[in-house]
């Protein structure tokens, strides 16, 4: 019998991507033949980075990983999964409040399409305190974010600050 290629989607805002996301991505890319990281572009959270910038950062961060594809989507994740014909979703879990939200989303997504399975990876404790929103807060208050994010994020945010200061 022909061997099926196992593909998963890791969706998120990634505004910006943190070392916590990178850890989940590295672990998931070891579990699946291919991992599609896809930026959700219709999130209601106030965005720091444009979708283009987020996609660019992801491309640069994972350029050395042959089994990772970067993409973005509008609308429902379930519709994106159907378009891609990939029904395994990866999500990361940090706290109990993550669990409550993710539990609801996983059930809703399965109600929308029975083929969807959501797989959860527990954060490494090193990253359990890191969130994109805390990075945004530190950045907006001129704090040092270097230890929490990949180098490309630090560089992009530094350029963004310079662009703003030069306006
Ligand atoms: P969303 O806005 O869809 O929650 P995020 O970019 O904030 O997107 O997060 C994407 C996924 O990564 C979510 O499943 C989230 O719980 C998970 N995640 C975020 N930060 C971490 C972290 N530090 N460790 C593990 N998982 C994380």
mmCIF file with all atom_site columns, C-alpha atoms in Angstrom, residues 2-159:
data_model
loop_
_atom_site.group_PDB
_atom_site.id
_atom_site.type_symbol
_atom_site.label_atom_id
_atom_site.label_alt_id
_atom_site.label_comp_id
_atom_site.label_asym_id
_atom_site.label_entity_id
_atom_site.label_seq_id
_atom_site.pdbx_PDB_ins_code
_atom_site.Cartn_x
_atom_site.Cartn_y
_atom_site.Cartn_z
_atom_site.occupancy
_atom_site.B_iso_or_equiv
_atom_site.pdbx_formal_charge
_atom_site.auth_seq_id
_atom_site.auth_comp_id
_atom_site.auth_asym_id
_atom_site.auth_atom_id
_atom_site.pdbx_PDB_model_num
ATOM 1   C CA . UNK A 1 2   ? 1.212   3.525  -0.802 1.00 0.00 ? 2   UNK A CA 1
ATOM 2   C CA . UNK A 1 3   ? 2.502   5.369  2.289  1.00 0.00 ? 3   UNK A CA 1
ATOM 3   C CA . UNK A 1 4   ? 0.473   8.494  3.107  1.00 0.00 ? 4   UNK A CA 1
ATOM 4   C CA . UNK A 1 5   ? 2.411   11.704 3.723  1.00 0.00 ? 5   UNK A CA 1
ATOM 5   C CA . UNK A 1 6   ? 1.472   13.115 7.120  1.00 0.00 ? 6   UNK A CA 1
ATOM 6   C CA . UNK A 1 7   ? 0.865   16.845 6.904  1.00 0.00 ? 7   UNK A CA 1
ATOM 7   C CA . UNK A 1 8   ? -0.270  19.231 9.648  1.00 0.00 ? 8   UNK A CA 1
ATOM 8   C CA . UNK A 1 9   ? -1.240  22.891 9.803  1.00 0.00 ? 9   UNK A CA 1
ATOM 9   C CA . UNK A 1 10  ? 0.010   25.163 12.602 1.00 0.00 ? 10  UNK A CA 1
ATOM 10  C CA . UNK A 1 11  ? -2.212  28.270 12.512 1.00 0.00 ? 11  UNK A CA 1
ATOM 11  C CA . UNK A 1 12  ? -1.709  31.389 14.612 1.00 0.00 ? 12  UNK A CA 1
ATOM 12  C CA . UNK A 1 13  ? -1.411  35.145 14.675 1.00 0.00 ? 13  UNK A CA 1
ATOM 13  C CA . UNK A 1 14  ? 2.369   35.007 15.172 1.00 0.00 ? 14  UNK A CA 1
ATOM 14  C CA . UNK A 1 15  ? 2.355   38.757 15.912 1.00 0.00 ? 15  UNK A CA 1
ATOM 15  C CA . UNK A 1 16  ? 5.271   38.329 16.491 1.00 0.00 ? 16  UNK A CA 1
ATOM 16  C CA . UNK A 1 17  ? 6.514   34.753 16.518 1.00 0.00 ? 17  UNK A CA 1
ATOM 17  C CA . UNK A 1 18  ? 8.219   33.916 19.849 1.00 0.00 ? 18  UNK A CA 1
ATOM 18  C CA . UNK A 1 19  ? 10.676  31.258 21.008 1.00 0.00 ? 19  UNK A CA 1
ATOM 19  C CA . UNK A 1 20  ? 7.644   29.389 22.384 1.00 0.00 ? 20  UNK A CA 1
ATOM 20  C CA . UNK A 1 21  ? 6.173   29.130 18.869 1.00 0.00 ? 21  UNK A CA 1
ATOM 21  C CA . UNK A 1 22  ? 9.579   28.147 17.439 1.00 0.00 ? 22  UNK A CA 1
ATOM 22  C CA . UNK A 1 23  ? 9.805   25.283 19.942 1.00 0.00 ? 23  UNK A CA 1
ATOM 23  C CA . UNK A 1 24  ? 6.326   23.996 19.018 1.00 0.00 ? 24  UNK A CA 1
ATOM 24  C CA . UNK A 1 25  ? 7.203   24.294 15.299 1.00 0.00 ? 25  UNK A CA 1
ATOM 25  C CA . UNK A 1 26  ? 10.469  22.378 15.663 1.00 0.00 ? 26  UNK A CA 1
ATOM 26  C CA . UNK A 1 27  ? 8.781   19.606 17.624 1.00 0.00 ? 27  UNK A CA 1
ATOM 27  C CA . UNK A 1 28  ? 5.778   19.382 15.276 1.00 0.00 ? 28  UNK A CA 1
ATOM 28  C CA . UNK A 1 29  ? 8.021   19.329 12.207 1.00 0.00 ? 29  UNK A CA 1
ATOM 29  C CA . UNK A 1 30  ? 9.715   16.247 13.692 1.00 0.00 ? 30  UNK A CA 1
ATOM 30  C CA . UNK A 1 31  ? 6.347   14.531 14.136 1.00 0.00 ? 31  UNK A CA 1
ATOM 31  C CA . UNK A 1 32  ? 4.976   15.214 10.650 1.00 0.00 ? 32  UNK A CA 1
ATOM 32  C CA . UNK A 1 33  ? 6.407   14.791 7.138  1.00 0.00 ? 33  UNK A CA 1
ATOM 33  C CA . UNK A 1 34  ? 5.365   18.345 6.389  1.00 0.00 ? 34  UNK A CA 1
ATOM 34  C CA . UNK A 1 35  ? 4.184   21.283 8.522  1.00 0.00 ? 35  UNK A CA 1
ATOM 35  C CA . UNK A 1 36  ? 2.321   24.289 7.108  1.00 0.00 ? 36  UNK A CA 1
ATOM 36  C CA . UNK A 1 37  ? 2.647   27.362 9.328  1.00 0.00 ? 37  UNK A CA 1
ATOM 37  C CA . UNK A 1 38  ? -0.177  29.670 8.391  1.00 0.00 ? 38  UNK A CA 1
ATOM 38  C CA . UNK A 1 39  ? -0.742  33.236 9.580  1.00 0.00 ? 39  UNK A CA 1
ATOM 39  C CA . UNK A 1 40  ? -4.353  34.046 10.458 1.00 0.00 ? 40  UNK A CA 1
ATOM 40  C CA . UNK A 1 41  ? -4.963  37.432 8.897  1.00 0.00 ? 41  UNK A CA 1
ATOM 41  C CA . UNK A 1 42  ? -8.459  38.186 10.153 1.00 0.00 ? 42  UNK A CA 1
ATOM 42  C CA . UNK A 1 43  ? -7.719  38.226 13.864 1.00 0.00 ? 43  UNK A CA 1
ATOM 43  C CA . UNK A 1 44  ? -9.417  40.962 15.834 1.00 0.00 ? 44  UNK A CA 1
ATOM 44  C CA . UNK A 1 45  ? -6.405  41.461 18.150 1.00 0.00 ? 45  UNK A CA 1
ATOM 45  C CA . UNK A 1 46  ? -4.645  44.787 17.508 1.00 0.00 ? 46  UNK A CA 1
ATOM 46  C CA . UNK A 1 47  ? -1.770  43.938 15.175 1.00 0.00 ? 47  UNK A CA 1
ATOM 47  C CA . UNK A 1 48  ? 1.818   45.093 15.587 1.00 0.00 ? 48  UNK A CA 1
ATOM 48  C CA . UNK A 1 49  ? 3.176   43.586 12.354 1.00 0.00 ? 49  UNK A CA 1
ATOM 49  C CA . UNK A 1 50  ? 1.563   43.418 8.916  1.00 0.00 ? 50  UNK A CA 1
ATOM 50  C CA . UNK A 1 51  ? 0.793   39.965 7.483  1.00 0.00 ? 51  UNK A CA 1
ATOM 51  C CA . UNK A 1 52  ? 3.590   40.448 4.905  1.00 0.00 ? 52  UNK A CA 1
ATOM 52  C CA . UNK A 1 53  ? 6.115   41.122 7.643  1.00 0.00 ? 53  UNK A CA 1
ATOM 53  C CA . UNK A 1 54  ? 4.965   38.125 9.698  1.00 0.00 ? 54  UNK A CA 1
ATOM 54  C CA . UNK A 1 55  ? 5.196   35.840 6.651  1.00 0.00 ? 55  UNK A CA 1
ATOM 55  C CA . UNK A 1 56  ? 8.639   37.257 5.829  1.00 0.00 ? 56  UNK A CA 1
ATOM 56  C CA . UNK A 1 57  ? 9.889   36.631 9.399  1.00 0.00 ? 57  UNK A CA 1
ATOM 57  C CA . UNK A 1 58  ? 8.581   33.044 9.298  1.00 0.00 ? 58  UNK A CA 1
ATOM 58  C CA . UNK A 1 59  ? 10.236  32.428 5.909  1.00 0.00 ? 59  UNK A CA 1
ATOM 59  C CA . UNK A 1 60  ? 13.566  33.721 7.196  1.00 0.00 ? 60  UNK A CA 1
ATOM 60  C CA . UNK A 1 61  ? 13.363  31.864 10.519 1.00 0.00 ? 61  UNK A CA 1
ATOM 61  C CA . UNK A 1 62  ? 12.627  28.485 8.908  1.00 0.00 ? 62  UNK A CA 1
ATOM 62  C CA . UNK A 1 63  ? 14.517  28.827 5.601  1.00 0.00 ? 63  UNK A CA 1
ATOM 63  C CA . UNK A 1 64  ? 16.737  25.877 6.587  1.00 0.00 ? 64  UNK A CA 1
ATOM 64  C CA . UNK A 1 65  ? 13.811  23.511 7.242  1.00 0.00 ? 65  UNK A CA 1
ATOM 65  C CA . UNK A 1 66  ? 12.829  21.671 4.062  1.00 0.00 ? 66  UNK A CA 1
ATOM 66  C CA . UNK A 1 67  ? 9.579   20.246 5.445  1.00 0.00 ? 67  UNK A CA 1
ATOM 67  C CA . UNK A 1 68  ? 8.112   23.588 6.565  1.00 0.00 ? 68  UNK A CA 1
ATOM 68  C CA . UNK A 1 69  ? 5.862   25.699 4.337  1.00 0.00 ? 69  UNK A CA 1
ATOM 69  C CA . UNK A 1 70  ? 4.763   29.234 5.221  1.00 0.00 ? 70  UNK A CA 1
ATOM 70  C CA . UNK A 1 71  ? 1.369   30.587 4.225  1.00 0.00 ? 71  UNK A CA 1
ATOM 71  C CA . UNK A 1 72  ? -1.443  32.893 5.396  1.00 0.00 ? 72  UNK A CA 1
ATOM 72  C CA . UNK A 1 73  ? -5.204  32.742 5.249  1.00 0.00 ? 73  UNK A CA 1
ATOM 73  C CA . UNK A 1 74  ? -8.379  34.811 5.575  1.00 0.00 ? 74  UNK A CA 1
ATOM 74  C CA . UNK A 1 75  ? -11.652 33.519 6.913  1.00 0.00 ? 75  UNK A CA 1
ATOM 75  C CA . UNK A 1 76  ? -12.331 30.259 8.678  1.00 0.00 ? 76  UNK A CA 1
ATOM 76  C CA . UNK A 1 77  ? -9.485  27.881 9.485  1.00 0.00 ? 77  UNK A CA 1
ATOM 77  C CA . UNK A 1 78  ? -11.755 24.972 8.524  1.00 0.00 ? 78  UNK A CA 1
ATOM 78  C CA . UNK A 1 79  ? -12.216 26.401 5.017  1.00 0.00 ? 79  UNK A CA 1
ATOM 79  C CA . UNK A 1 80  ? -8.438  26.798 4.722  1.00 0.00 ? 80  UNK A CA 1
ATOM 80  C CA . UNK A 1 81  ? -7.945  23.173 5.833  1.00 0.00 ? 81  UNK A CA 1
ATOM 81  C CA . UNK A 1 82  ? -10.454 22.005 3.195  1.00 0.00 ? 82  UNK A CA 1
ATOM 82  C CA . UNK A 1 83  ? -8.691  24.060 0.480  1.00 0.00 ? 83  UNK A CA 1
ATOM 83  C CA . UNK A 1 84  ? -5.358  22.511 1.464  1.00 0.00 ? 84  UNK A CA 1
ATOM 84  C CA . UNK A 1 85  ? -6.876  19.055 1.963  1.00 0.00 ? 85  UNK A CA 1
ATOM 85  C CA . UNK A 1 86  ? -5.059  18.858 5.322  1.00 0.00 ? 86  UNK A CA 1
ATOM 86  C CA . UNK A 1 87  ? -7.164  18.074 8.383  1.00 0.00 ? 87  UNK A CA 1
ATOM 87  C CA . UNK A 1 88  ? -4.649  17.890 11.235 1.00 0.00 ? 88  UNK A CA 1
ATOM 88  C CA . UNK A 1 89  ? -4.237  21.106 13.214 1.00 0.00 ? 89  UNK A CA 1
ATOM 89  C CA . UNK A 1 90  ? -1.405  21.640 15.698 1.00 0.00 ? 90  UNK A CA 1
ATOM 90  C CA . UNK A 1 91  ? -1.823  24.021 18.626 1.00 0.00 ? 91  UNK A CA 1
ATOM 91  C CA . UNK A 1 92  ? 0.351   24.782 21.642 1.00 0.00 ? 92  UNK A CA 1
ATOM 92  C CA . UNK A 1 93  ? -0.812  24.764 25.250 1.00 0.00 ? 93  UNK A CA 1
ATOM 93  C CA . UNK A 1 94  ? 0.633   26.828 28.082 1.00 0.00 ? 94  UNK A CA 1
ATOM 94  C CA . UNK A 1 95  ? -1.932  27.419 30.795 1.00 0.00 ? 95  UNK A CA 1
ATOM 95  C CA . UNK A 1 96  ? -5.376  26.391 31.912 1.00 0.00 ? 96  UNK A CA 1
ATOM 96  C CA . UNK A 1 97  ? -6.825  29.441 30.172 1.00 0.00 ? 97  UNK A CA 1
ATOM 97  C CA . UNK A 1 98  ? -5.168  28.316 26.899 1.00 0.00 ? 98  UNK A CA 1
ATOM 98  C CA . UNK A 1 99  ? -6.808  24.939 27.454 1.00 0.00 ? 99  UNK A CA 1
ATOM 99  C CA . UNK A 1 100 ? -10.305 26.387 27.849 1.00 0.00 ? 100 UNK A CA 1
ATOM 100 C CA . UNK A 1 101 ? -10.002 28.438 24.657 1.00 0.00 ? 101 UNK A CA 1
ATOM 101 C CA . UNK A 1 102 ? -8.350  25.656 22.667 1.00 0.00 ? 102 UNK A CA 1
ATOM 102 C CA . UNK A 1 103 ? -10.874 23.068 23.909 1.00 0.00 ? 103 UNK A CA 1
ATOM 103 C CA . UNK A 1 104 ? -13.740 25.222 22.603 1.00 0.00 ? 104 UNK A CA 1
ATOM 104 C CA . UNK A 1 105 ? -12.012 25.910 19.272 1.00 0.00 ? 105 UNK A CA 1
ATOM 105 C CA . UNK A 1 106 ? -11.180 22.234 18.712 1.00 0.00 ? 106 UNK A CA 1
ATOM 106 C CA . UNK A 1 107 ? -14.812 21.243 19.295 1.00 0.00 ? 107 UNK A CA 1
ATOM 107 C CA . UNK A 1 108 ? -16.175 24.053 17.117 1.00 0.00 ? 108 UNK A CA 1
ATOM 108 C CA . UNK A 1 109 ? -13.778 23.119 14.304 1.00 0.00 ? 109 UNK A CA 1
ATOM 109 C CA . UNK A 1 110 ? -14.814 19.466 14.508 1.00 0.00 ? 110 UNK A CA 1
ATOM 110 C CA . UNK A 1 111 ? -18.464 20.491 14.440 1.00 0.00 ? 111 UNK A CA 1
ATOM 111 C CA . UNK A 1 112 ? -17.757 22.486 11.287 1.00 0.00 ? 112 UNK A CA 1
ATOM 112 C CA . UNK A 1 113 ? -15.951 19.537 9.675  1.00 0.00 ? 113 UNK A CA 1
ATOM 113 C CA . UNK A 1 114 ? -15.715 16.054 11.217 1.00 0.00 ? 114 UNK A CA 1
ATOM 114 C CA . UNK A 1 115 ? -12.396 15.373 9.450  1.00 0.00 ? 115 UNK A CA 1
ATOM 115 C CA . UNK A 1 116 ? -10.564 17.976 11.552 1.00 0.00 ? 116 UNK A CA 1
ATOM 116 C CA . UNK A 1 117 ? -8.344  16.657 14.370 1.00 0.00 ? 117 UNK A CA 1
ATOM 117 C CA . UNK A 1 118 ? -6.539  19.094 16.662 1.00 0.00 ? 118 UNK A CA 1
ATOM 118 C CA . UNK A 1 119 ? -3.280  17.880 18.183 1.00 0.00 ? 119 UNK A CA 1
ATOM 119 C CA . UNK A 1 120 ? -1.899  19.713 21.215 1.00 0.00 ? 120 UNK A CA 1
ATOM 120 C CA . UNK A 1 121 ? 1.743   20.038 22.156 1.00 0.00 ? 121 UNK A CA 1
ATOM 121 C CA . UNK A 1 122 ? 2.520   21.108 25.709 1.00 0.00 ? 122 UNK A CA 1
ATOM 122 C CA . UNK A 1 123 ? 4.866   24.065 25.930 1.00 0.00 ? 123 UNK A CA 1
ATOM 123 C CA . UNK A 1 124 ? 8.391   23.468 27.127 1.00 0.00 ? 124 UNK A CA 1
ATOM 124 C CA . UNK A 1 125 ? 8.449   24.989 30.628 1.00 0.00 ? 125 UNK A CA 1
ATOM 125 C CA . UNK A 1 126 ? 11.225  27.350 29.472 1.00 0.00 ? 126 UNK A CA 1
ATOM 126 C CA . UNK A 1 127 ? 8.635   29.082 27.281 1.00 0.00 ? 127 UNK A CA 1
ATOM 127 C CA . UNK A 1 128 ? 5.468   28.744 29.335 1.00 0.00 ? 128 UNK A CA 1
ATOM 128 C CA . UNK A 1 129 ? 5.507   32.441 30.296 1.00 0.00 ? 129 UNK A CA 1
ATOM 129 C CA . UNK A 1 130 ? 6.074   33.792 26.772 1.00 0.00 ? 130 UNK A CA 1
ATOM 130 C CA . UNK A 1 131 ? 3.218   35.217 24.701 1.00 0.00 ? 131 UNK A CA 1
ATOM 131 C CA . UNK A 1 132 ? 3.101   37.503 21.664 1.00 0.00 ? 132 UNK A CA 1
ATOM 132 C CA . UNK A 1 133 ? 1.073   40.027 23.670 1.00 0.00 ? 133 UNK A CA 1
ATOM 133 C CA . UNK A 1 134 ? 3.716   40.277 26.408 1.00 0.00 ? 134 UNK A CA 1
ATOM 134 C CA . UNK A 1 135 ? 6.396   40.770 23.733 1.00 0.00 ? 135 UNK A CA 1
ATOM 135 C CA . UNK A 1 136 ? 4.296   43.601 22.254 1.00 0.00 ? 136 UNK A CA 1
ATOM 136 C CA . UNK A 1 137 ? 3.948   45.179 25.674 1.00 0.00 ? 137 UNK A CA 1
ATOM 137 C CA . UNK A 1 138 ? 7.700   45.010 26.421 1.00 0.00 ? 138 UNK A CA 1
ATOM 138 C CA . UNK A 1 139 ? 8.495   46.343 22.936 1.00 0.00 ? 139 UNK A CA 1
ATOM 139 C CA . UNK A 1 140 ? 6.039   49.240 23.270 1.00 0.00 ? 140 UNK A CA 1
ATOM 140 C CA . UNK A 1 141 ? 7.640   50.164 26.593 1.00 0.00 ? 141 UNK A CA 1
ATOM 141 C CA . UNK A 1 142 ? 11.117  50.060 24.992 1.00 0.00 ? 142 UNK A CA 1
ATOM 142 C CA . UNK A 1 143 ? 12.202  46.924 26.854 1.00 0.00 ? 143 UNK A CA 1
ATOM 143 C CA . UNK A 1 144 ? 14.654  44.280 25.629 1.00 0.00 ? 144 UNK A CA 1
ATOM 144 C CA . UNK A 1 145 ? 12.842  41.414 23.871 1.00 0.00 ? 145 UNK A CA 1
ATOM 145 C CA . UNK A 1 146 ? 15.925  39.606 22.504 1.00 0.00 ? 146 UNK A CA 1
ATOM 146 C CA . UNK A 1 147 ? 15.804  36.634 24.874 1.00 0.00 ? 147 UNK A CA 1
ATOM 147 C CA . UNK A 1 148 ? 12.162  35.829 24.002 1.00 0.00 ? 148 UNK A CA 1
ATOM 148 C CA . UNK A 1 149 ? 12.117  35.927 20.191 1.00 0.00 ? 149 UNK A CA 1
ATOM 149 C CA . UNK A 1 150 ? 14.150  34.731 17.184 1.00 0.00 ? 150 UNK A CA 1
ATOM 150 C CA . UNK A 1 151 ? 16.796  37.171 15.839 1.00 0.00 ? 151 UNK A CA 1
ATOM 151 C CA . UNK A 1 152 ? 14.712  38.076 12.758 1.00 0.00 ? 152 UNK A CA 1
ATOM 152 C CA . UNK A 1 153 ? 11.927  39.388 15.021 1.00 0.00 ? 153 UNK A CA 1
ATOM 153 C CA . UNK A 1 154 ? 14.357  41.570 17.002 1.00 0.00 ? 154 UNK A CA 1
ATOM 154 C CA . UNK A 1 155 ? 15.768  42.966 13.745 1.00 0.00 ? 155 UNK A CA 1
ATOM 155 C CA . UNK A 1 156 ? 12.333  43.620 12.207 1.00 0.00 ? 156 UNK A CA 1
ATOM 156 C CA . UNK A 1 157 ? 11.034  45.332 15.341 1.00 0.00 ? 157 UNK A CA 1
ATOM 157 C CA . UNK A 1 158 ? 14.194  47.426 15.609 1.00 0.00 ? 158 UNK A CA 1
ATOM 158 C CA . UNK A 1 159 ? 13.715  48.557 11.974 1.00 0.00 ? 159 UNK A CA 1
#
